[in-house]
RNA sequence: CGGAGUGUAGCUCAGGUGGCAGAGCACGUGCCUUGGGAGCACGGGGUCGCAGGUUCAAGUCCUGCCACUCCGACCA
C-alpha cells in the first residue's frame, strides 16, 4: 500500500476528548474517529487490525469445532419478553419501534435469538451438540461510554453459544472453549490472566473472565503467584479462617457514650480499639423493597455482587438516611442488637469477640458485644470484597491485586434460557429435556484498545506482530531524490511479491514528519531509505526496541525473505 | 442517574468591564528545503452548539435546550 494513496489522517495534537493511551493513539494515528459518544468509525488502518483479530479468533473457533453463522442485529421484543430480559435489561437495551408500532431491540447479546433458532430446528439428542458463533456489531446504551473503544455503545463482539444434552457434556464444551480462548489470547500476543468471575445478570452456573493486564482496566482482580489462583474481586472467595483474631474471654456488654462518633475510623480512634473489632451494620434495601441488615468487620468492604447473589436479587442499595429514619434507625449508630429486621453476618464476624457495634441510639455504641449472647445472625455468609494481602483460598499465600480489561467472558449457562424459551430435545430415554447451554464472548474492538493499552510508548503504538495493520513500513525520506525513490520502489515491489504486508511512505513530506507518523502508527518493522544509500545501505529498524541495523543493498532480498517467513 | 466542567476555523486554544472574529498548527499556491512533525510570501476557511430574551449593539449578560468530557453510581 502506498501511503500517498492511503487514508491515514494522523494528528499532531491529542484531541481533548481522549484521556487514556489507547484512545489517544488510536485517534492520533488515524485508526478510529468518533461519530458520537461511544460510537466510532473504523478507518482503513483500524479495520485492518480488527480483521486480523477477527481472523485469529475465527481460526481457533473453527478448529474447536464451532460453526460460524450470522444472526440479525434487529430483534423482536417478543423474544426478550420470553426470557424476561425486555424488563430486566433496562435502559441499556436500545429499543425502537417499526412503522406498525411493534417493539424491537438492537441486540446487545444473542442468547434469545440463537436459542430461538435452535429450538425450532433441534428435536433429538442425536442432533446435539452444537457450538455456534458469530462476529458482529453489538449495541448497549451504556450509562457512561468512555475511554474510546474500551466502553462503547456500539462495538464488535465475537459471541458463541454451545448446546449440549447434559451438564456433563456442557462442561466439556465449556472446557474446550476455555482452552480455545487461551490459544486465541496467546496468539494475539497479549499479557492476560484467566480469572474466576461472577455470572452477573446473564445468569448461569459458573464463569471465567479473560483479562488483559492494563493500568486503565476497569476489572479489579486478585491473583496468587504461588498457585496460580486468580479471580475478579467480585467473585474471589474470602478465606476468613486465616484472618481471625485470637480468642478472648467474653466481657460484659456495655453501652458507652460516643458523642458524634460515627465512622469506623472515628469509633476506633475514640475508643482506642483496633478497627477489626468495630463491626459495621449496613442496611440494604433489596429490589423487592425488603430491608436486610448485614454486619461486617470494620476493616472489610462489603461486596454487593455477593450480596445480590445471596439474596437472589437483581438490585440492592444501601438505605438512604430517609429510609433509615423510616426504620427507626440513626445513621452512624446502627447496630444489630434489638433490630427487628433480619441480620446476616459476614464471615469476618464469626468467632469475633468483645467487638463494638452501634446502639441504635444517637451518640451511643455497645462495646464487648458477643455472638450469640447479644444477637443472633440468620447465617454467616461470605460478603467480603477480596483485596491484596488476603490469604489465597487455595494455598493460603497472600493474594496480589491488579487491574485489567475484561476482553473475554465465558459462562456455563445451564438451562436458564432453554427452559424459559422451551428449547427441549428428546433424550435417549424418550423424555423431553431442556438443552444445556454455555455462552462465550470476546470483545473484538475492545481487544484492539487493550492491545494498545499494553503496547505503546511516548511516541505511539507498538503493535504485536500478529495484529499489526502492516508488517513492514518503508520510508523513502526524500521522494525527489531519484536514487532513493528507485531503491525504495524496488524494495516495496519485492516485499509485495513475497506476500509481506507493506506500507510504503512515498508521500512528499519532511523526514521528521515521516518518522513521527511511523512511530505513531506502530508497524513492527521499518526500512528507511535515505542518506545511508550513499554507502549502498538502507536502515532496518524494529519499532518495539528501536534498534537500528544498516543493511547492504545486496542483502535486502535475504532479509525480506526472512521477514516473509517469520 | 447524581456531581463537576466544556462547547469559538479541520485540530489545540485565546478572546477582562457588551462595541470590526483571533493565534499556532493543518489546508491551497509559489519559492526554498529533505535524517526526527523545516523556512518565507500570499491566500481560502466561521450558523462563536441551538432557541429565545435584555440592549442602539451579544462570542461576551439572562433563560431554556442540546452535545461532549471528567468523577461517582451502573455495567454479558
XYZ file of C-alpha atoms (C1' of nucleotides) in Angstrom, chain B:
76
model
C -28.923 8.569 37.040
C -26.140 12.187 40.843
C -21.920 15.797 40.875
C -18.366 18.910 38.092
C -16.819 21.054 33.542
C -16.543 22.287 28.321
C -18.758 23.973 23.561
C -15.288 29.962 19.055
C -11.675 27.731 11.927
C -10.180 20.684 10.336
C -7.043 20.266 15.373
C -5.194 22.707 20.043
C -6.879 27.003 22.123
C -7.106 32.831 23.193
C -10.913 36.342 23.056
C -11.449 41.454 31.491
C -15.695 45.698 32.344
C -21.111 44.209 25.815
C -18.535 47.863 20.588
C -14.988 45.315 13.220
C -13.908 37.261 14.734
C -8.263 35.898 16.586
C -3.326 32.849 17.153
C -0.424 28.367 16.361
C -0.777 24.025 13.676
C -3.382 21.998 9.399
C -5.135 23.360 4.210
C -4.203 25.952 -1.117
C -0.468 28.495 -4.489
C 4.671 29.856 -5.285
C 9.760 29.787 -3.837
C 13.074 27.135 -0.937
C 14.273 22.698 1.810
C 14.979 16.873 2.851
C 17.550 12.084 8.925
C 13.042 13.314 13.903
C 6.352 16.960 12.850
C 11.681 22.920 8.289
C 11.515 28.318 6.351
C 9.476 32.696 3.659
C 5.398 35.085 0.991
C 0.454 35.279 -0.400
C -4.368 33.043 0.156
C -9.019 30.262 1.401
C -11.676 28.842 5.522
C -16.656 30.803 10.999
C -24.675 29.422 11.937
C -18.917 31.766 18.036
C -23.542 24.329 19.927
C -29.194 25.559 19.239
C -33.523 28.559 20.509
C -35.427 32.617 22.923
C -34.683 37.151 25.883
C -32.221 42.010 27.576
C -29.735 46.011 24.684
C -28.741 51.158 19.899
C -25.304 46.907 19.878
C -24.366 39.954 22.411
C -18.897 35.196 21.288
C -19.430 38.138 25.915
C -25.295 39.236 30.093
C -30.179 36.222 31.283
C -33.482 31.722 30.437
C -34.295 27.056 28.301
C -32.478 23.084 25.445
C -28.705 20.001 23.013
C -23.954 17.751 22.571
C -19.397 16.265 24.554
C -15.766 15.250 28.654
C -14.408 14.015 33.659
C -15.661 11.876 38.877
C -19.223 8.602 41.016
C -23.400 5.053 40.655
C -24.290 1.389 36.968
C -22.198 -2.108 33.502
C -22.964 -10.141 29.466
